[in-house]
Coordinates of C-alpha atoms and ligand atoms in Angstrom, one line a residue:
X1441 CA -22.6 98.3 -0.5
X1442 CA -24.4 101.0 1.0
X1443 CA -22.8 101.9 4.6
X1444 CA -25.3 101.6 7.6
X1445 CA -22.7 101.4 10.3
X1446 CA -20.4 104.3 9.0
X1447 CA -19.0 104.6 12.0
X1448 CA -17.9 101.3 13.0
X1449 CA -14.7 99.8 11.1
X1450 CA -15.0 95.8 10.4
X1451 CA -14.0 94.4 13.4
X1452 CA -11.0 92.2 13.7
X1453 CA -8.6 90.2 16.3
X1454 CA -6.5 92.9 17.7
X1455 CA -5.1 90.5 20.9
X1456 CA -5.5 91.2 24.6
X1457 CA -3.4 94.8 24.4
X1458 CA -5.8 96.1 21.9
X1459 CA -7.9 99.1 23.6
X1460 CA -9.7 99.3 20.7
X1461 CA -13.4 98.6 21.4
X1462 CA -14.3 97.6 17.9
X1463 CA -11.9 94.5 18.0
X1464 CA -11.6 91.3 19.6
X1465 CA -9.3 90.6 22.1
X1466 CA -10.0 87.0 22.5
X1467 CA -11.9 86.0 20.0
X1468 CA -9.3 85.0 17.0
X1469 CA -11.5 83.0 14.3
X1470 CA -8.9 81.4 12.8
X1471 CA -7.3 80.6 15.7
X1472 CA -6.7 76.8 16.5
X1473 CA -8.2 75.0 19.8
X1474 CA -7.9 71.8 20.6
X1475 CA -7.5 70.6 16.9
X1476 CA -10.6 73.2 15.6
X1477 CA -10.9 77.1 14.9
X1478 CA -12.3 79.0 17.1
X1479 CA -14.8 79.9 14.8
X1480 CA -15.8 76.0 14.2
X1481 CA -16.1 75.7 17.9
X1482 CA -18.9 78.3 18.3
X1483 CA -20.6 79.2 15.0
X1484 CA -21.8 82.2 16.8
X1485 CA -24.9 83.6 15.1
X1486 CA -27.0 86.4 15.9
X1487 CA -30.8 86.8 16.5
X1488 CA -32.8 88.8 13.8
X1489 CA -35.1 89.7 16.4
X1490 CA -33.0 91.2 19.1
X1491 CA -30.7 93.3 16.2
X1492 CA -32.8 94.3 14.4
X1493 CA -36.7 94.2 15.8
X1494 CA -36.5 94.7 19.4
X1495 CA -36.8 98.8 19.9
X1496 CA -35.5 98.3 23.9
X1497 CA -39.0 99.2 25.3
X1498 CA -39.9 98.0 28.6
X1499 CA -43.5 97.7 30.9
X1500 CA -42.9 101.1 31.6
X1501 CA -41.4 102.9 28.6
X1502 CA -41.5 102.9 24.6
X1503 CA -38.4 101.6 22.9
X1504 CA -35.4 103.6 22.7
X1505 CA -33.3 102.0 19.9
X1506 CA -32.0 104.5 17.0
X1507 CA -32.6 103.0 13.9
X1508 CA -32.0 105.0 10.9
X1509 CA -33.0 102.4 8.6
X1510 CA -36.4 101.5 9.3
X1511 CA -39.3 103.6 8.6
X1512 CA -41.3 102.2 11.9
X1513 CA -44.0 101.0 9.6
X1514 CA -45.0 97.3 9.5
X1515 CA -44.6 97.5 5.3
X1516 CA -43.0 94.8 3.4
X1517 CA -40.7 97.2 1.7
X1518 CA -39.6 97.9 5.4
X1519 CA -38.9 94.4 5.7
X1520 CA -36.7 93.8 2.9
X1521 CA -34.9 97.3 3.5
X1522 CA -33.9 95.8 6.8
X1523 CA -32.6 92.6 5.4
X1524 CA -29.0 94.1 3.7
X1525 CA -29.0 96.2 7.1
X1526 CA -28.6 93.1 8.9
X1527 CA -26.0 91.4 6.8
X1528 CA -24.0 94.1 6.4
X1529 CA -24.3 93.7 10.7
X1530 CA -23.3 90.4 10.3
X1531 CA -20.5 91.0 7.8
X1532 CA -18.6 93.8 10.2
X1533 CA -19.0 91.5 13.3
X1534 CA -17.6 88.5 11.6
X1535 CA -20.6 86.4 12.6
X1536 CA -21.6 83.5 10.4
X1537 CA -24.8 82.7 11.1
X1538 CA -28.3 83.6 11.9
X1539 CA -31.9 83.0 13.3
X1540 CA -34.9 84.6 12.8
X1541 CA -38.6 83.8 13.6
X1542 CA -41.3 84.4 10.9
X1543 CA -42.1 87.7 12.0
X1544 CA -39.3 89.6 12.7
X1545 CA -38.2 89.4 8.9
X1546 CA -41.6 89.6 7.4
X1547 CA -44.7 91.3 8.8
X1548 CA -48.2 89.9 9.0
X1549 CA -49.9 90.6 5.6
X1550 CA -53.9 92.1 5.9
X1551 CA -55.3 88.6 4.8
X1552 CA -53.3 85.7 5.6
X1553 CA -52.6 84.7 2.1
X1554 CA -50.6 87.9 2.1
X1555 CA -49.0 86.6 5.3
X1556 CA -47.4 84.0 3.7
X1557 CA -46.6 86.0 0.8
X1558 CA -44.8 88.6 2.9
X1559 CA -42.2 85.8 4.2
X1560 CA -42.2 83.9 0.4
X1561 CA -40.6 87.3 -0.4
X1562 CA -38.2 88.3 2.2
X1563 CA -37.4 84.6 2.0
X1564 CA -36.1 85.9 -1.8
X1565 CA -34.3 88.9 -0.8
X1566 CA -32.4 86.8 2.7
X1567 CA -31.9 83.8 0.0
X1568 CA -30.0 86.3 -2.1
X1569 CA -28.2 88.3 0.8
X1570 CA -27.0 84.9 1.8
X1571 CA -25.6 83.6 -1.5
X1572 CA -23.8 87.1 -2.1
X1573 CA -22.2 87.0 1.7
X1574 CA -21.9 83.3 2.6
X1575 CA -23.6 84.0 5.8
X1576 CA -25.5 80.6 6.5
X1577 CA -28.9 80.2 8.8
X1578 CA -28.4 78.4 11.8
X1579 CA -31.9 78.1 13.0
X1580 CA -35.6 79.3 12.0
X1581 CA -38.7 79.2 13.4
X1582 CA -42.3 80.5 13.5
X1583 CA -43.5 83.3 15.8
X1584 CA -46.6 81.6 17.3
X1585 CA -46.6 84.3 20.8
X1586 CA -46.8 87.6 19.8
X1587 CA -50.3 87.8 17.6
X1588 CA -53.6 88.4 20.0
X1589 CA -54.9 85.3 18.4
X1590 CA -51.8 83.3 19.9
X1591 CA -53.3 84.9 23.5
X1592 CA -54.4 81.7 24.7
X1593 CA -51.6 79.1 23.2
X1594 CA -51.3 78.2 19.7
X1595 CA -51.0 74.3 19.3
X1596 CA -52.3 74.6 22.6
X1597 CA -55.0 76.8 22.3
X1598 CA -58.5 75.8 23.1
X1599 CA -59.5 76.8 19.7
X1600 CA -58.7 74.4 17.2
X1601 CA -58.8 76.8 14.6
X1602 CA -55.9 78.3 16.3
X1603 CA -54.0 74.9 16.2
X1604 CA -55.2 75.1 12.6
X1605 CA -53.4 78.7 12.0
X1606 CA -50.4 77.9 13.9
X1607 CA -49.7 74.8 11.5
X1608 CA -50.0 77.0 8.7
X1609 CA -47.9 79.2 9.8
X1610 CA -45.2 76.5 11.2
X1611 CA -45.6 74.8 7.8
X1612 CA -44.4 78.4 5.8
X1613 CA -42.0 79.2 8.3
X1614 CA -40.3 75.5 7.5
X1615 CA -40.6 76.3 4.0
X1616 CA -38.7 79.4 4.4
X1617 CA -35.6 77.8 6.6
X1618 CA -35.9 74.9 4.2
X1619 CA -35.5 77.0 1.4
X1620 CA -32.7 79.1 3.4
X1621 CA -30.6 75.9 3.6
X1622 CA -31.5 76.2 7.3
X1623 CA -29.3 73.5 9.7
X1624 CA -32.0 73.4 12.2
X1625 CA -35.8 74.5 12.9
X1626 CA -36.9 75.7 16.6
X1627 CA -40.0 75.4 19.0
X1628 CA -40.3 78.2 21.9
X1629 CA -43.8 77.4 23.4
X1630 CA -44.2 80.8 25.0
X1631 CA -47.6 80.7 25.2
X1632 CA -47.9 76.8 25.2
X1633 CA -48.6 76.6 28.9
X1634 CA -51.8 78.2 31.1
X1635 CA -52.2 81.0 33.0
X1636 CA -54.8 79.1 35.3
X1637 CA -55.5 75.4 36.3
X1638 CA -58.7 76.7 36.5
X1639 CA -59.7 76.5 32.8
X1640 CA -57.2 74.2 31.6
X1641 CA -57.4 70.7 30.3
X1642 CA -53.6 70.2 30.8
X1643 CA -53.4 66.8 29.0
X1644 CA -55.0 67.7 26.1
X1645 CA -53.0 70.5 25.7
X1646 CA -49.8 68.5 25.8
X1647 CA -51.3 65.8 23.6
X1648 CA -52.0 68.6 21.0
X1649 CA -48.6 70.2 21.3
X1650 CA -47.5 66.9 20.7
X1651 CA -49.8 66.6 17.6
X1652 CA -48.4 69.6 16.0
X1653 CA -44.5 68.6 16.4
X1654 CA -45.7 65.3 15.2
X1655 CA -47.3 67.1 12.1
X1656 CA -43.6 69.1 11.7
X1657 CA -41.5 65.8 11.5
X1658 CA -43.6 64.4 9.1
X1659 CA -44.0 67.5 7.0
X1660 CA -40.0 68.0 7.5
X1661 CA -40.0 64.1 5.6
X1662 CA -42.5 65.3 3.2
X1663 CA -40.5 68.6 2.0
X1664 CA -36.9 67.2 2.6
X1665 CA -35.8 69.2 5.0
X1666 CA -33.2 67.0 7.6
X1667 CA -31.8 69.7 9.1
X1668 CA -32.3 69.3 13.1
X1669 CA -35.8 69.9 15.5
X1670 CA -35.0 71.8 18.7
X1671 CA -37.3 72.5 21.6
X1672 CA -36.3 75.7 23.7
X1673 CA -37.2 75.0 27.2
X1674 CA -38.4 78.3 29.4
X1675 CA -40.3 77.9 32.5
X1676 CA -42.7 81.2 32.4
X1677 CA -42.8 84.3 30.7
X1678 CA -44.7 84.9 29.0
X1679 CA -47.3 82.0 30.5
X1680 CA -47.6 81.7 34.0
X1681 CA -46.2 77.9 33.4
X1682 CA -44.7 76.8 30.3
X1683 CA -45.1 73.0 29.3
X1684 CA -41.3 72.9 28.6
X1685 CA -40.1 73.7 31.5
X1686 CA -36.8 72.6 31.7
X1687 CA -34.1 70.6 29.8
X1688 CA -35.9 67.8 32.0
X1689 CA -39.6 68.5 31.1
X1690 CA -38.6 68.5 27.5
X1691 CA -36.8 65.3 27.5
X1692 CA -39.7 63.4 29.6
X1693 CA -42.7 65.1 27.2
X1694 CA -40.4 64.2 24.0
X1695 CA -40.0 60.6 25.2
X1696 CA -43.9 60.5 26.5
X1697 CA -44.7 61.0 22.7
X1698 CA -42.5 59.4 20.9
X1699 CA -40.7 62.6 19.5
X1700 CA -37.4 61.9 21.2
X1701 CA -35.3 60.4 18.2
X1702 CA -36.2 63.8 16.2
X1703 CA -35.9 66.3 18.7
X1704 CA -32.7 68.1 20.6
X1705 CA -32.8 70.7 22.6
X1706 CA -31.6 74.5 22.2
X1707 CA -30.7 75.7 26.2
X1708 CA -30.7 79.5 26.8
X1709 CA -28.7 80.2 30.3
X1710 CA -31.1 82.7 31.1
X1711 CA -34.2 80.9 31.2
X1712 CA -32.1 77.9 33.1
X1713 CA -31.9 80.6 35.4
X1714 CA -35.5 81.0 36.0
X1715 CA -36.2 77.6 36.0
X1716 CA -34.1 78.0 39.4
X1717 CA -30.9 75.9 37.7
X1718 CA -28.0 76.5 36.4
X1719 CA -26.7 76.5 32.7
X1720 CA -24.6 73.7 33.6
X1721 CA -27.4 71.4 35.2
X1722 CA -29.6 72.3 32.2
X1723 CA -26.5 71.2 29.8
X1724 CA -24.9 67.6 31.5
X1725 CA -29.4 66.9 31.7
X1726 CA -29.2 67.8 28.3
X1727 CA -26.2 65.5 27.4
X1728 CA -26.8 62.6 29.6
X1729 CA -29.8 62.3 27.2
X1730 CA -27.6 63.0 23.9
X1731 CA -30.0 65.6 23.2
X1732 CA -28.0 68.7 23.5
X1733 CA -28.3 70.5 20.5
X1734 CA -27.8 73.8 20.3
X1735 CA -27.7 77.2 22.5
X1736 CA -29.3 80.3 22.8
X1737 CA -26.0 83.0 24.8
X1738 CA -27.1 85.1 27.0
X1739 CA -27.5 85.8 30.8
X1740 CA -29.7 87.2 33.2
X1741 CA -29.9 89.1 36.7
X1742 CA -29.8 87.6 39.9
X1743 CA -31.7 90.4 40.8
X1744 CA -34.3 91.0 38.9
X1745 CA -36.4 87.5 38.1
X1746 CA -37.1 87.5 34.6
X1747 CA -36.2 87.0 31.3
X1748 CA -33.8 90.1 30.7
X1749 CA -31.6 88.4 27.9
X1750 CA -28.3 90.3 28.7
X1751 CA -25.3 89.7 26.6
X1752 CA -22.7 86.4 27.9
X1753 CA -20.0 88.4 29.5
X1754 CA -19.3 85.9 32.8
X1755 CA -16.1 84.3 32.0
X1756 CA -17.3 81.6 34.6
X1757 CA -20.1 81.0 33.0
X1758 CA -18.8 80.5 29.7
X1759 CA -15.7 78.0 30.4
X1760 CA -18.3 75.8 32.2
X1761 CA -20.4 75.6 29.0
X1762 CA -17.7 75.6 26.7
X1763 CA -16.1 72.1 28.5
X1764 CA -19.4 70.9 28.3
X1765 CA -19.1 71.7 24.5
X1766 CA -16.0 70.4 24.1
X1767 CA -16.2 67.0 26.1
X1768 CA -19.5 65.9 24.3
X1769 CA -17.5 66.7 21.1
X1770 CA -18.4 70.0 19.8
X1771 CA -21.8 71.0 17.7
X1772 CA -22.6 69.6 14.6
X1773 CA -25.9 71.1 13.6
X1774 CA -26.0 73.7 16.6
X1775 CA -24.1 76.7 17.5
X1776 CA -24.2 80.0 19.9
X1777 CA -26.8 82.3 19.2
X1778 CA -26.6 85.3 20.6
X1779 CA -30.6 85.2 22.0
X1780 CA -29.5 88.9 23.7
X1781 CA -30.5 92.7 23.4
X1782 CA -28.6 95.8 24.8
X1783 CA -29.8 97.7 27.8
X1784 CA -32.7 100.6 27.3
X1785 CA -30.0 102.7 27.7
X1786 CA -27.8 101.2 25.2
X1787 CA -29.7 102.5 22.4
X1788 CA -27.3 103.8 19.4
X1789 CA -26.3 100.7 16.9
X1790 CA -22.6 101.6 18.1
X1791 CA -23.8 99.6 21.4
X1792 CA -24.8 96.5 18.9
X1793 CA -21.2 95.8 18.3
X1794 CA -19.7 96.5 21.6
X1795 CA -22.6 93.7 23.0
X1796 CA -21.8 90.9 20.6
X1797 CA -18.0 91.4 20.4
X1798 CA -18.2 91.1 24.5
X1799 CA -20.3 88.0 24.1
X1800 CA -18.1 86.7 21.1
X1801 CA -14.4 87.4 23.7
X1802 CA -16.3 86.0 26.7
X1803 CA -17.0 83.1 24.3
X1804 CA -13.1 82.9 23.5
X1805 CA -12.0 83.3 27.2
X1806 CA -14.5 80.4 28.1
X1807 CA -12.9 77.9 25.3
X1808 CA -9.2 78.8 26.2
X1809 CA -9.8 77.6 30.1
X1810 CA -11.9 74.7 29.4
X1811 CA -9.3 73.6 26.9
X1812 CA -6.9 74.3 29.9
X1813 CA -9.0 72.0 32.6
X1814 CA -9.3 69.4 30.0
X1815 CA -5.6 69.2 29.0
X1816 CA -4.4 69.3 32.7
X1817 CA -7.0 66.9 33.4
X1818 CA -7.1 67.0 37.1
X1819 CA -11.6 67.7 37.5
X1820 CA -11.7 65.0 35.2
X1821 CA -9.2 62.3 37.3
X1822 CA -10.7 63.7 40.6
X1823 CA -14.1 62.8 39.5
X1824 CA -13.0 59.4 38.3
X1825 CA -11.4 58.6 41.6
X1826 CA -14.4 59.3 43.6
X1827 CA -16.8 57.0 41.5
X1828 CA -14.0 54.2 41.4
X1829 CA -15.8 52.1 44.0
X1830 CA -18.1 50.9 41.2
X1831 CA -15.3 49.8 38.8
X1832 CA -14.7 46.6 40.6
X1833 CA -16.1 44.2 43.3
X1834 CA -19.4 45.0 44.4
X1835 CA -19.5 48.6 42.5
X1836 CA -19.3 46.6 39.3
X1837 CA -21.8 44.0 39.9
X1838 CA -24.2 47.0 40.7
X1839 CA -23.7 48.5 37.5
X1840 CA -23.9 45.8 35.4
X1841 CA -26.8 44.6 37.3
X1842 CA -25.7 41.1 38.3
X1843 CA -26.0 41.1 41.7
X1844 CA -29.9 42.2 43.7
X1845 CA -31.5 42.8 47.1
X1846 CA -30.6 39.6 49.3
X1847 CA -27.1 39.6 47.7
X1848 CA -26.8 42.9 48.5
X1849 CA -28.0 42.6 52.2
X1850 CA -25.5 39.7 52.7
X1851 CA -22.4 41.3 51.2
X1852 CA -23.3 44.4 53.5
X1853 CA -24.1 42.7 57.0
X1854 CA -20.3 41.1 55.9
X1855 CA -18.5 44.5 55.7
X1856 CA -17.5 47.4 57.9
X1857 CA -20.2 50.4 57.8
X1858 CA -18.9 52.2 54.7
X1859 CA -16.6 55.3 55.1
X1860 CA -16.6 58.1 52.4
X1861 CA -13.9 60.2 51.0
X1862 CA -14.5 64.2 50.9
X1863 CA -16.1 65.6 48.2
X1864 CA -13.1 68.7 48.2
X1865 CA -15.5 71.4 47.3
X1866 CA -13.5 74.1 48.1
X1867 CA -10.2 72.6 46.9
X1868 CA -11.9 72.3 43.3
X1869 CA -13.7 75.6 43.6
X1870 CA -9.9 76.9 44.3
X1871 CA -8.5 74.7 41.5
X1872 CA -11.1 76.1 38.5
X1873 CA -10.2 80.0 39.8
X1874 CA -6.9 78.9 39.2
X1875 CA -7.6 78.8 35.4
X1876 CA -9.4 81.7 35.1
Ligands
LIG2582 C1 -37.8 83.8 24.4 C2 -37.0 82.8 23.6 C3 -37.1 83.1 22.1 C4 -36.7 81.8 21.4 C5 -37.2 81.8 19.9 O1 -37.6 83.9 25.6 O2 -35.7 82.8 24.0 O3 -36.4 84.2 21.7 O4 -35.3 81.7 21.4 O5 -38.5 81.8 19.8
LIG2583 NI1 -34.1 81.9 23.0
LIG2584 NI1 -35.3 84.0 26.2

């Protein structure tokens, strides 16, 4: 196998005294976890378009990224050049999985039959890369932004032959992760939202996003595919506002039409962030509907406000998701994909490694003290305690709904005005640091 990373060994679990930066600390695959390896626990996957598309421009600069490999040119022998590139990426970092969108393995052909034929043959050479390396596709999806004729929206353009070319091209994309034994298929509406009230019929737009997912399940039934639907929630950027705008937006416009029983949701921290919540929020929203699904790592800055996809490295961070993870039973179809690119400056492939291993052993770290909270079980008998009111008595009859209004007056003109326990804020907030 050709060598496209000579100087980067295969990294491996060296333990915590390691100071080599090519292994993991943390991250041991095989080790156990509560009763699972720690590879089982994340299926950690990386994004084809961050590794191996995204050149590290910016607004105000062209891209910086050394890549030897590709010739720069939109070609499809480009495109499959790229393709043992990336699995020989995947095969040094020890990641099992992947996601791509249609674009970033295959460009846009000069008609649009030769679109689809473009991604009918990468989907040959990634079929074959996988088969040979037993690296498995976690999630695919269709690049509906990027293209000028996407400017506008695509299943929410105003255009209906927009809508028309976006199915197209969500019905070949589906082919392709079909084909690709793919466990789940995403939707990003980047540009399904408006830049302006002014010209937009917003509830025709949302009943023609809703069209077009409706038109995926039932192609999905048609084809065979079972593997999982996701909606990726993001509030802006690249629209001004994004129809799924949060974990909560999702859930309500899924339920609204009907799609909730074949949809979950992928959650990215960093565009929780800009929906001005927390990963955390975004997850136990996500969970109290049973429709957390999958994750796209990453994490932005509090200083700048948008989308700047850094790699996971906040250990805080990661053992809050990670007991999420664990108390709602792990992933099935889902997984951690590493939705992240390196710095402009970061731009030699050596910085690739050093950005997923950091995500992979702040992954590791997070597991290990969630694990820990969980076993000690103190959150988990503090939180109990303070909702115990409802287990009995009048708390119970609430709950279970057998009691109402003039019940509920008399029982409290018969009582002492209520008095409330602290909440201990700080005395948890000291408790978690203690597991860090
Ligand atoms: C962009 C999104 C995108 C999706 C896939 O902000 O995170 O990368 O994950 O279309
Ligand atoms: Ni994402
Ligand atoms: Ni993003």
């Amino acid at each position: 196998m050709a060598d496209h990373f000579p100087t980067i060994p295969q990294v491996r679990f060296e333990g915590p005294d390691s100071d080599n930066p090519f292994a993991f600390r943390h991250y041991n695959p095989e080790e156990q976890v509560a009763g699972k390896s720690m590879k089982d626990h994340f299926r950690f996957a990386a994004a084809y378009w961050h590794v191996m598309r995204n050149p590290l421009g910016d607004p105000f600069g062209a891209g910086t990224a050394l890549m030897p490999w590709d010739d720069g040119s939109e070609s499809l022998d480009n495109a499959l050049a790229r393709v043992p590139v990336f699995f020989e990426f995947l095969e040094k970092c020890g990641i099992d999985y992947y996601c791509f969108h249609d674009r970033d393995v295959a460009p846009e052909g000069s008609t649009w039959a030769e679109t689809h034929s473009h991604l009918a043959s990468v989907t040959d050479a990634l079929e074959k890369a996988q088969e040979s390396s037993g690296k498995k596709l976690l999630w695919g999806t269709a690049c509906l932004f990027a293209h000028p004729r996407y400017a506008q929206g695509a299943a929410t353009s105003p255009n209906a032959d927009v809508f028309a070319y976006a199915a197209s091209q969500v019905k070949h994309a589906m082919d392709a992760t079909h084909r690709l034994g793919g466990e789940g298929y995403t939707f990003w509406g980047g540009r399904e939202g408006y830049a302006s009230l002014i010209n937009t019929d917003l509830k025709r737009e949302l009943d023609h996003l809703a069209d077009l997912l409706h038109m995926a399940v039932d192609y999905a039934r048609k084809i065979g595919f079972t593997g999982q639907f996701y909606i990726e929630p993001k509030p802006r950027e690249p629209s001004t506002h994004q129809y799924d705008s949060d974990a909560a937006a999702c859930l309500n416009f899924l339920r609204e039409y009907g799609l909730l029983e074949h949809f979950k949701l992928n959650l990215e921290t960093n565009h929780a962030e800009l929906a001005g919540h927390t990963m955390e929020h975004e997850m136990d929203v996500a969970i109290a509907a049973g429709a957390l699904g999958s994750v796209d790592a990453n994490r932005g800055d509090q200083l700048i406000g948008w989308d700047t996809d850094q790699f996971p490295t906040n250990i805080y961070t990661t053992a809050q998701m990670m007991l999420r993870i664990l108390k709602m039973g792990g992933f099935t179809t889902g997984g951690l994909n590493f939705d992240a690119k390196r710095r402009r400056e970061s731009h030699q492939p050596e910085d690739l490694f050093h950005a997923h291993i950091g995500g992979m052993d702040a992954f590791a770290r997070g597991l290990k003290i969630a694990n820990r909270i969980i076993e000690d079980g103190r959150f988990e008998e503090f939180i109990r305690t303070r909702y115990s009111s409802y287990d009995s008595g009048i708390g119970a009859e609430i709950e279970q709904r057998l009691t109402d209004f003039d019940k509920l007056d008399a029982y409290a003109l018969g009582i002492e005005p209520p008095t409330l326990a602290s909440g201990r804020q700080e005395m948890l907030e000291n408790l978690l640091n203690d597991y860090l």
